[in-house]
XYZ file of C-alpha atoms in Angstrom:
571
model
C -3.732 -3.653 19.943
C -3.240 -6.573 22.315
C 0.339 -5.797 22.571
C -0.338 -2.120 23.390
C -2.798 -3.130 26.088
C -0.148 -5.585 27.483
C 2.294 -2.786 27.469
C -0.163 -0.598 29.453
C -0.625 -3.354 31.982
C 3.095 -3.846 32.487
C 3.574 -0.136 33.002
C 0.641 0.002 35.420
C 1.858 -2.989 37.363
C 5.166 -1.441 38.065
C 3.610 1.984 38.630
C 5.955 3.385 35.870
C 3.215 5.134 33.946
C 2.238 7.289 36.968
C 5.706 7.847 38.441
C 8.169 7.984 35.724
C 6.511 9.835 32.887
C 4.949 13.212 32.302
C 1.933 13.126 29.876
C 0.313 16.175 28.453
C -2.536 15.650 26.043
C -4.229 18.991 25.637
C -1.350 20.920 23.985
C -2.200 23.152 21.077
C 0.362 24.286 18.493
C -0.367 27.576 16.909
C 0.274 27.722 13.114
C 1.089 30.688 11.053
C -2.177 30.020 9.217
C -4.158 30.834 12.379
C -5.096 27.176 12.871
C -4.086 25.003 15.835
C -2.931 21.463 15.918
C -3.434 19.419 19.112
C -0.528 17.289 20.472
C 0.096 14.653 23.098
C 3.453 14.660 24.660
C 5.082 12.028 26.888
C 8.577 12.290 28.357
C 10.500 10.702 31.211
C 10.493 12.851 34.348
C 13.711 11.028 35.442
C 15.706 12.548 32.489
C 16.161 16.233 33.056
C 18.185 17.019 29.973
C 16.544 17.683 26.601
C 16.130 14.594 24.327
C 15.458 14.035 20.678
C 11.659 14.034 19.857
C 9.877 11.341 17.930
C 6.784 12.485 16.145
C 3.706 10.676 14.867
C 1.628 12.938 12.640
C -1.795 11.374 12.531
C -5.374 11.688 11.334
C -6.492 8.764 13.602
C -7.274 10.624 16.782
C -7.167 7.978 19.529
C -5.514 9.626 22.614
C -5.410 6.581 24.764
C -3.696 4.443 22.121
C -1.340 7.371 21.148
C -0.185 7.838 24.796
C 0.990 4.206 24.698
C 3.033 4.767 21.438
C 4.506 7.968 22.990
C 5.482 6.004 26.107
C 7.329 3.373 23.933
C 9.422 6.394 22.688
C 10.075 7.513 26.204
C 11.048 4.059 27.244
C 13.778 4.184 24.649
C 15.210 7.532 25.622
C 13.129 9.949 23.515
C 10.290 12.364 23.917
C 7.115 10.795 22.463
C 4.892 13.236 20.495
C 1.683 12.592 18.599
C 0.230 15.515 16.576
C -3.225 15.479 14.946
C -3.954 17.043 11.702
C -6.579 19.859 11.417
C -9.978 18.951 12.647
C -9.028 16.030 14.757
C -9.272 15.885 18.616
C -8.489 19.487 19.705
C -7.028 20.559 16.346
C -9.025 23.391 14.711
C -10.314 23.705 11.213
C -12.018 21.334 8.860
C -10.801 17.731 8.406
C -9.356 17.469 4.974
C -7.329 14.384 4.607
C -3.860 14.835 2.831
C -4.641 18.573 1.943
C -3.018 20.611 4.675
C -0.443 18.164 6.110
C 2.533 19.508 4.122
C 1.616 23.113 4.741
C 1.339 22.485 8.552
C 4.253 20.255 9.003
C 6.978 22.756 9.036
C 5.292 24.889 11.827
C 4.647 21.648 13.812
C 8.216 20.456 13.687
C 9.429 24.003 14.373
C 7.426 24.120 17.521
C 8.474 20.568 18.656
C 12.132 21.371 18.124
C 12.003 24.566 20.252
C 10.441 22.992 23.450
C 12.522 22.855 26.563
C 12.354 19.033 26.508
C 13.645 18.745 22.998
C 17.381 18.914 22.110
C 16.584 20.337 18.668
C 16.569 16.968 16.851
C 13.243 15.441 15.567
C 12.475 12.136 13.932
C 9.145 10.941 12.516
C 7.722 7.448 12.204
C 4.283 5.685 11.731
C 2.401 3.445 9.282
C -0.305 3.913 6.670
C -1.536 7.551 6.708
C 1.266 8.351 9.229
C 3.597 7.074 6.577
C 2.121 9.440 3.998
C 2.304 12.354 6.437
C 6.027 11.936 6.703
C 6.498 12.265 2.938
C 4.208 15.422 3.160
C 6.448 16.771 5.921
C 9.608 16.593 3.808
C 8.180 18.765 0.953
C 9.634 21.721 2.779
C 12.246 20.144 4.987
C 12.732 21.762 8.474
C 16.326 21.611 9.550
C 15.361 19.990 12.869
C 13.883 16.984 11.061
C 16.683 14.520 10.879
C 15.081 11.272 9.697
C 11.797 9.573 8.808
C 10.720 6.012 9.064
C 7.491 5.522 6.964
C 5.990 2.112 7.292
C 3.374 0.899 4.793
C 3.158 4.453 3.565
C -0.101 5.357 1.720
C 0.750 6.441 -1.781
C -1.744 9.142 -2.363
C -3.042 9.043 -5.942
C -0.907 5.846 -6.459
C -2.396 3.073 -4.288
C -5.263 5.158 -2.538
C -8.008 6.150 -3.071
C -7.501 4.273 -6.449
C -4.942 1.529 -7.301
C -3.423 1.921 -10.734
C -6.193 4.432 -11.540
C -8.942 2.015 -10.568
C -11.223 3.286 -7.812
C -12.206 0.928 -4.980
C -15.361 1.130 -2.785
C -13.180 1.041 0.333
C -12.471 4.724 -0.262
C -15.948 5.770 0.868
C -15.861 3.653 4.048
C -12.463 5.187 4.910
C -13.716 8.825 4.225
C -16.293 8.365 6.877
C -14.076 6.478 9.242
C -11.375 9.235 9.067
C -13.402 12.369 8.717
C -16.864 12.121 10.371
C -15.740 12.630 13.942
C -12.969 14.384 15.766
C -12.087 11.132 17.666
C -12.015 7.456 16.614
C -14.606 6.088 18.992
C -15.972 2.606 19.267
C -18.970 3.515 17.038
C -16.865 4.693 14.187
C -14.543 1.694 14.456
C -17.492 -0.586 14.487
C -19.029 0.846 11.326
C -15.635 0.788 9.634
C -15.306 -2.911 10.376
C -18.913 -3.734 9.623
C -18.093 -6.133 6.757
C -21.769 -7.179 6.226
C -22.927 -3.576 5.756
C -20.314 -2.582 3.262
C -20.550 -6.030 1.399
C -24.337 -5.383 1.050
C -23.706 -1.840 -0.310
C -21.051 -2.881 -2.816
C -23.124 -5.878 -4.019
C -26.231 -3.658 -4.407
C -24.329 -1.092 -6.478
C -22.823 -3.870 -8.631
C -25.986 -5.645 -9.421
C -27.894 -2.431 -10.021
C -25.628 -1.439 -12.852
C -25.478 2.128 -11.562
C -22.366 4.275 -11.926
C -19.653 3.969 -9.296
C -20.099 7.651 -8.660
C -23.530 6.990 -7.165
C -22.082 4.826 -4.336
C -22.171 7.644 -1.765
C -25.800 8.480 -2.436
C -26.784 4.826 -2.336
C -25.101 4.585 1.024
C -27.174 7.505 2.244
C -24.596 10.089 3.037
C -23.457 11.979 -0.101
C -19.808 12.920 0.225
C -18.238 15.947 -1.450
C -14.842 14.461 -0.828
C -15.782 11.198 -2.494
C -16.967 13.095 -5.673
C -13.791 15.356 -5.509
C -11.533 12.330 -5.671
C -13.532 10.609 -8.500
C -13.025 13.914 -10.508
C -9.298 13.081 -10.728
C -8.944 9.623 -12.211
C -5.351 10.476 -13.541
C -2.304 10.974 -11.315
C -2.453 14.602 -12.033
C -1.271 17.784 -10.147
C -4.218 17.378 -7.713
C -2.498 14.244 -6.270
C 1.017 15.141 -6.934
C 1.075 18.316 -4.850
C 0.529 16.512 -1.583
C 4.137 14.886 -1.869
C 7.564 16.004 -2.859
C 8.259 17.372 -6.394
C 11.285 16.208 -8.314
C 13.094 19.244 -7.000
C 12.119 18.632 -3.407
C 13.274 14.864 -3.622
C 16.606 16.056 -5.043
C 17.137 18.225 -1.956
C 16.035 15.512 0.467
C 19.309 14.519 2.019
C 18.191 13.143 5.392
C 18.361 9.320 6.031
C 15.098 7.451 5.366
C 14.091 3.954 6.370
C 11.141 2.544 4.522
C 9.413 -0.626 5.651
C 6.877 -2.350 3.355
C 5.346 -5.769 2.697
C 4.820 -8.178 -0.280
C 1.104 -8.399 0.809
C 0.546 -4.872 1.732
C -2.085 -2.805 -0.139
C 0.169 0.274 0.081
C 3.386 -1.466 -1.180
C 3.079 0.341 -4.506
C 3.029 3.734 -2.622
C 6.130 2.832 -0.542
C 8.015 1.697 -3.683
C 6.776 4.921 -5.449
C 8.454 7.075 -2.785
C 11.677 5.050 -2.804
C 12.062 5.110 -6.527
C 11.191 8.909 -6.794
C 13.692 9.779 -4.065
C 16.483 7.731 -5.714
C 15.733 8.853 -9.272
C 15.971 12.459 -8.235
C 18.746 12.035 -5.719
C 21.172 9.329 -6.691
C 22.997 9.800 -3.479
C 19.866 9.430 -1.283
C 20.502 7.777 2.134
C 17.344 5.737 1.667
C 17.045 2.192 2.944
C 14.280 -0.296 2.098
C 13.046 -3.336 3.944
C 10.568 -5.703 2.165
C 9.140 -8.984 3.422
C 6.070 -11.139 3.504
C 3.973 -8.708 5.522
C 0.518 -7.263 5.042
C -1.013 -3.834 6.072
C -2.039 -4.876 9.625
C 1.149 -6.738 10.388
C 3.286 -3.801 9.541
C 1.538 -1.705 12.113
C 2.226 -4.190 15.012
C 5.070 -4.085 17.485
C 6.502 -7.262 16.054
C 5.872 -9.062 12.751
C 3.305 -11.922 13.270
C 4.177 -15.538 12.724
C 1.265 -16.096 10.367
C -0.044 -13.873 7.586
C -3.303 -14.885 6.048
C -2.703 -18.639 6.400
C 1.019 -18.395 5.343
C 3.552 -19.256 8.126
C 6.438 -16.839 7.903
C 10.071 -18.052 7.860
C 11.622 -17.464 11.223
C 14.190 -15.098 9.597
C 11.261 -12.915 8.406
C 9.964 -12.303 11.998
C 11.498 -9.305 13.795
C 10.358 -6.658 16.299
C 9.295 -3.710 14.133
C 9.503 -1.128 16.847
C 12.926 -2.321 18.013
C 14.231 -1.825 14.493
C 12.516 1.563 14.303
C 14.140 2.778 17.600
C 17.504 1.147 16.770
C 17.360 3.239 13.620
C 16.615 6.365 15.574
C 19.549 5.575 17.894
C 21.801 5.205 14.827
C 20.709 8.545 13.241
C 19.990 10.711 16.360
C 22.409 9.260 18.923
C 25.332 7.975 16.795
C 24.541 4.306 17.721
C 25.333 1.356 15.524
C 23.603 0.785 12.242
C 20.855 -1.904 12.670
C 22.255 -5.222 11.489
C 19.449 -5.870 9.165
C 20.504 -3.101 6.858
C 23.256 -4.846 4.948
C 22.600 -2.579 1.920
C 20.098 -0.003 0.663
C 17.591 -2.723 -0.467
C 16.896 -5.603 1.934
C 14.303 -8.297 1.212
C 13.365 -11.608 2.666
C 13.331 -14.651 0.447
C 10.166 -16.593 1.245
C 10.838 -20.286 1.556
C 14.656 -19.906 1.950
C 14.621 -18.348 5.492
C 17.167 -15.736 4.539
C 17.427 -12.094 3.566
C 19.084 -10.886 0.345
C 20.524 -7.421 -0.188
C 21.242 -4.972 -3.109
C 22.384 -1.467 -3.563
C 19.368 -0.714 -5.832
C 16.190 -2.378 -7.084
C 17.813 -2.712 -10.582
C 20.919 -4.444 -9.001
C 18.980 -7.414 -7.602
C 19.482 -9.298 -10.863
C 19.444 -8.994 -14.607
C 18.481 -12.608 -15.225
C 14.923 -13.571 -16.143
C 12.565 -16.431 -16.704
C 10.376 -15.683 -19.669
C 7.051 -17.477 -20.116
C 4.745 -17.058 -23.133
C 1.014 -17.432 -23.000
C 0.364 -20.390 -25.345
C -3.138 -20.754 -26.787
C -3.200 -24.426 -26.028
C -5.665 -25.559 -23.363
C -6.376 -28.718 -21.401
C -9.182 -29.024 -18.846
C -9.513 -25.321 -18.725
C -5.921 -24.550 -18.207
C -3.583 -22.903 -20.704
C 0.257 -23.323 -20.971
C 2.916 -20.994 -19.726
C 5.824 -21.936 -21.987
C 9.361 -20.715 -22.423
C 8.882 -21.228 -26.278
C 6.877 -18.711 -28.212
C 3.912 -20.183 -30.064
C 4.508 -19.996 -33.810
C 1.132 -19.377 -35.372
C -1.776 -17.047 -35.560
C -4.084 -18.798 -33.041
C -5.324 -16.449 -30.336
C -7.171 -16.961 -26.987
C -10.589 -15.597 -27.286
C -12.726 -14.264 -24.387
C -16.178 -12.781 -24.220
C -17.066 -10.570 -21.262
C -20.713 -10.042 -20.520
C -21.066 -6.835 -18.477
C -24.662 -7.697 -17.781
C -23.559 -10.776 -15.819
C -23.151 -9.356 -12.260
C -22.723 -12.743 -10.524
C -19.158 -11.829 -9.227
C -20.409 -10.350 -5.972
C -18.635 -10.245 -2.642
C -19.261 -13.183 -0.204
C -19.890 -12.316 3.487
C -16.940 -14.744 4.089
C -14.272 -13.028 1.931
C -11.338 -15.345 1.330
C -8.163 -13.469 1.457
C -5.821 -16.304 2.203
C -2.227 -16.100 0.884
C -1.768 -19.982 1.180
C -4.903 -21.819 0.287
C -6.154 -25.216 -0.979
C -7.735 -23.849 -4.132
C -7.646 -20.835 -6.457
C -10.089 -17.969 -5.809
C -10.399 -16.149 -9.115
C -12.857 -13.915 -10.845
C -15.491 -15.319 -13.318
C -13.779 -13.757 -16.330
C -10.388 -15.143 -15.714
C -7.906 -17.417 -17.699
C -5.531 -19.804 -16.027
C -2.005 -20.495 -17.309
C 0.387 -23.052 -15.868
C 4.032 -24.054 -16.182
C 5.404 -27.532 -15.898
C 6.927 -28.779 -12.683
C 10.171 -27.063 -11.746
C 13.004 -29.531 -11.865
C 15.080 -27.469 -9.564
C 14.413 -24.676 -6.989
C 14.580 -21.127 -8.371
C 14.667 -17.905 -6.482
C 12.677 -14.954 -7.814
C 12.839 -11.330 -6.607
C 11.295 -8.293 -7.977
C 8.146 -7.031 -9.691
C 6.300 -9.093 -12.345
C 7.366 -7.841 -15.744
C 6.198 -8.560 -19.240
C 3.926 -7.607 -22.072
C 0.292 -8.468 -22.715
C -0.781 -8.085 -26.351
C -4.414 -8.215 -27.383
C -7.131 -6.844 -29.731
C -10.462 -5.689 -28.315
C -13.623 -4.137 -29.644
C -13.719 -1.399 -27.080
C -11.745 1.742 -26.055
C -10.479 0.419 -22.783
C -10.506 -2.449 -20.280
C -9.306 -3.262 -16.887
C -7.042 -6.217 -16.139
C -6.603 -8.382 -13.066
C -3.306 -10.231 -12.694
C -2.463 -12.832 -10.251
C 0.647 -15.175 -9.871
C 0.746 -18.300 -7.657
C 3.145 -20.936 -6.818
C 1.243 -24.286 -7.048
C 3.094 -26.370 -4.407
C 3.718 -30.132 -4.886
C 0.937 -30.908 -2.348
C -1.621 -28.997 -4.505
C -1.897 -25.866 -2.355
C -1.620 -22.361 -3.911
C 0.687 -19.660 -2.473
C -0.303 -16.201 -3.768
C 2.785 -14.200 -5.049
C 1.144 -11.274 -6.854
C -2.384 -9.838 -7.066
C -2.713 -6.606 -9.051
C -5.109 -4.677 -11.189
C -4.445 -2.064 -13.809
C -6.385 -0.055 -16.398
C -5.088 -0.591 -19.968
C -5.531 3.107 -20.853
C -3.176 4.086 -18.004
C -0.660 1.366 -18.212
C 1.971 3.512 -20.047
C 1.357 6.755 -18.018
C -0.668 6.989 -14.750
C -0.917 10.721 -15.328
C -2.535 10.581 -18.832
C -5.291 8.338 -20.087
C -4.568 6.874 -23.561
C -7.657 5.113 -25.037
C -7.366 2.007 -27.060
C -8.228 1.863 -30.785
C -10.697 -0.943 -31.178
C -9.661 -3.663 -33.653
C -5.999 -2.766 -33.492
C -3.276 -4.695 -31.638
C -2.540 -3.137 -28.166
C 0.393 -4.044 -25.851
C 0.156 -3.377 -22.050
C 3.554 -3.281 -20.265
C 3.401 -4.830 -16.757
C 6.539 -2.946 -15.704
C 5.619 -0.517 -12.913
C 2.166 -1.913 -12.514
C 2.845 -4.857 -10.376
C 4.127 -5.440 -6.738
C 7.453 -6.744 -5.497
C 7.835 -10.245 -4.092
C 10.681 -12.682 -3.408
C 10.274 -16.341 -3.099
C 12.206 -19.643 -3.489
C 10.091 -21.620 -5.902
C 10.360 -25.157 -4.667
C 11.350 -28.367 -6.624
C 8.185 -29.907 -7.964
C 6.148 -26.649 -7.777
C 4.429 -24.996 -10.812
C 3.778 -21.394 -11.505
C 0.202 -20.420 -12.119
C -0.670 -17.134 -13.890
C -4.209 -15.831 -13.723
C -5.293 -13.179 -16.242
C -8.783 -11.735 -16.053
C -11.008 -8.825 -16.790
C -12.730 -7.930 -13.498
C -16.483 -7.286 -13.424
C -16.638 -7.436 -9.640
C -18.395 -5.733 -6.746
C -16.449 -3.371 -4.609
C -14.715 -1.523 -7.390
C -15.364 0.329 -10.607
C -16.543 -1.499 -13.665
C -14.807 -0.339 -16.833
C -17.315 -0.814 -19.611
C -14.954 0.312 -22.302
C -16.891 3.352 -23.653
C -14.097 5.731 -23.120
C -16.106 7.888 -20.816
C -14.930 8.547 -17.272
C -15.276 5.138 -15.683
C -16.743 6.265 -12.517
C -19.671 7.821 -14.479
C -20.236 4.772 -16.710
C -23.381 2.638 -16.065
C -24.509 -0.677 -17.488
C -26.125 1.353 -20.320
C -22.617 2.175 -21.582
C -21.723 -1.531 -21.973
C -23.890 -1.818 -25.124
C -22.137 -4.923 -26.465
C -20.064 -7.572 -24.928
C -16.334 -7.068 -24.655
C -14.472 -9.406 -27.092
C -10.811 -9.912 -26.257
C -8.275 -11.762 -28.495
C -5.140 -12.473 -26.403
C -2.168 -12.771 -28.744
C 0.512 -15.621 -28.197
C 3.291 -13.008 -28.256
C 2.188 -12.098 -24.730
C 4.604 -13.063 -22.047
C 5.493 -12.620 -18.391
C 8.991 -12.162 -17.004
C 10.218 -13.097 -13.566
C 13.606 -11.882 -12.132
C 15.728 -14.728 -10.874
C 18.645 -14.394 -8.433
């Protein structure tokens, strides 16, 4: 936001905003459905000929901010356009996040492409919800849409409103933030950012033992949308219909540039779209950039120097919007390809100050470091060993669902680089010996976790750290998954109590690349979350959002088998 304000001050100081650009912010686009979408358009008065148009398709109606983004496009030789979905700003109809964006996109792009200031070529860009809306727009591809640049794209049904089929309390906060008003005013932003209010609410629900589905009533504003989302815990047709089908991905032949981050809450969504596009269209002209960025950093004009206590390598820092506009120049104006794009997959190696490149995710490497979870403990820490434990000994855990002491602190610690581990109460810690030489890892955490439990389901929390020689911890992975959905996110498969169950980590963890330093250790944290701010899976087999403390009945008993292991891809 500070950089946007600075841009405005610069434009104002030189009187460019008033003299060089034409801004119209009360435009309405008539749709075939009878609804209207509102648009803000900025173009350079000094350029009489039609230009390519760059569109941001948004639920976040903030006209002042969006004029600045449109002006950025105009400064780079394009027409800047922001269009709001139904029900936002001057758009008519009811606000229904995700629902109508694909239906309306074709008409919206058709209108933009036929304006006198547009030369018939349209590109789209934007982050978070604006990343999702681009994938919605390509379900039925308009011939004028020549490229999209989704940044930190929300994976609807993949990483939001649930992550790996686990619902998070944040979804209710977001629903009110995005849908209650036609504009994002200071009051709605203040409520959205009111950490103390939402912390109190999530803690109250957690300690009460009530169902997650009662969260909206406890908050005081029952939400039909919240309940509708909870009714679809699987990645079913309800979610799948919002983004391209396999057939639509196969036909998607326009160039795509995806930008995502290792520490981004929507990384799994971005990777989901990338994989689906390439699986269904092997010739897809889809480029991927991954680096040590979080959700906020990916929405700034330039990547920040620090992310949650971690200082980025200088090579990781680049001007996001310069890359975006360089890409548009490449596709829409026959300019040079951006130098960062050496291959289809481009990822920054943390700690090495370099970028690596591969043609596909699978081509990064086929070498692995395999570590078994050994049931040998010293001072509360178990071993990660490259040798499998030969014996029948297991690691036993008892989870008391009545213990609700894992509440959220008003000072939530979300540091990536920290002096200590911040783990849940029901967590086990495994550690390797010191690395005798530096090793580069790249990819998603793989492996198998085998166990026997006395219930029909459980949730897992998985974290991976590099413990530096100076004792600090660098977070590399932080994921959660529901055992009953680990094989197939679209179909719940309950566990048979008392029988060995194996959960595959493949497809359930995020991508990271790091040069593990000489003298460092790897620390793997494995837990069963009973935490505020999320669903608690009591293991009854009922829909988790409907479970209460009454469904816990007995403690969860877990026997972790020594055949369990994790795999790290090394390059």
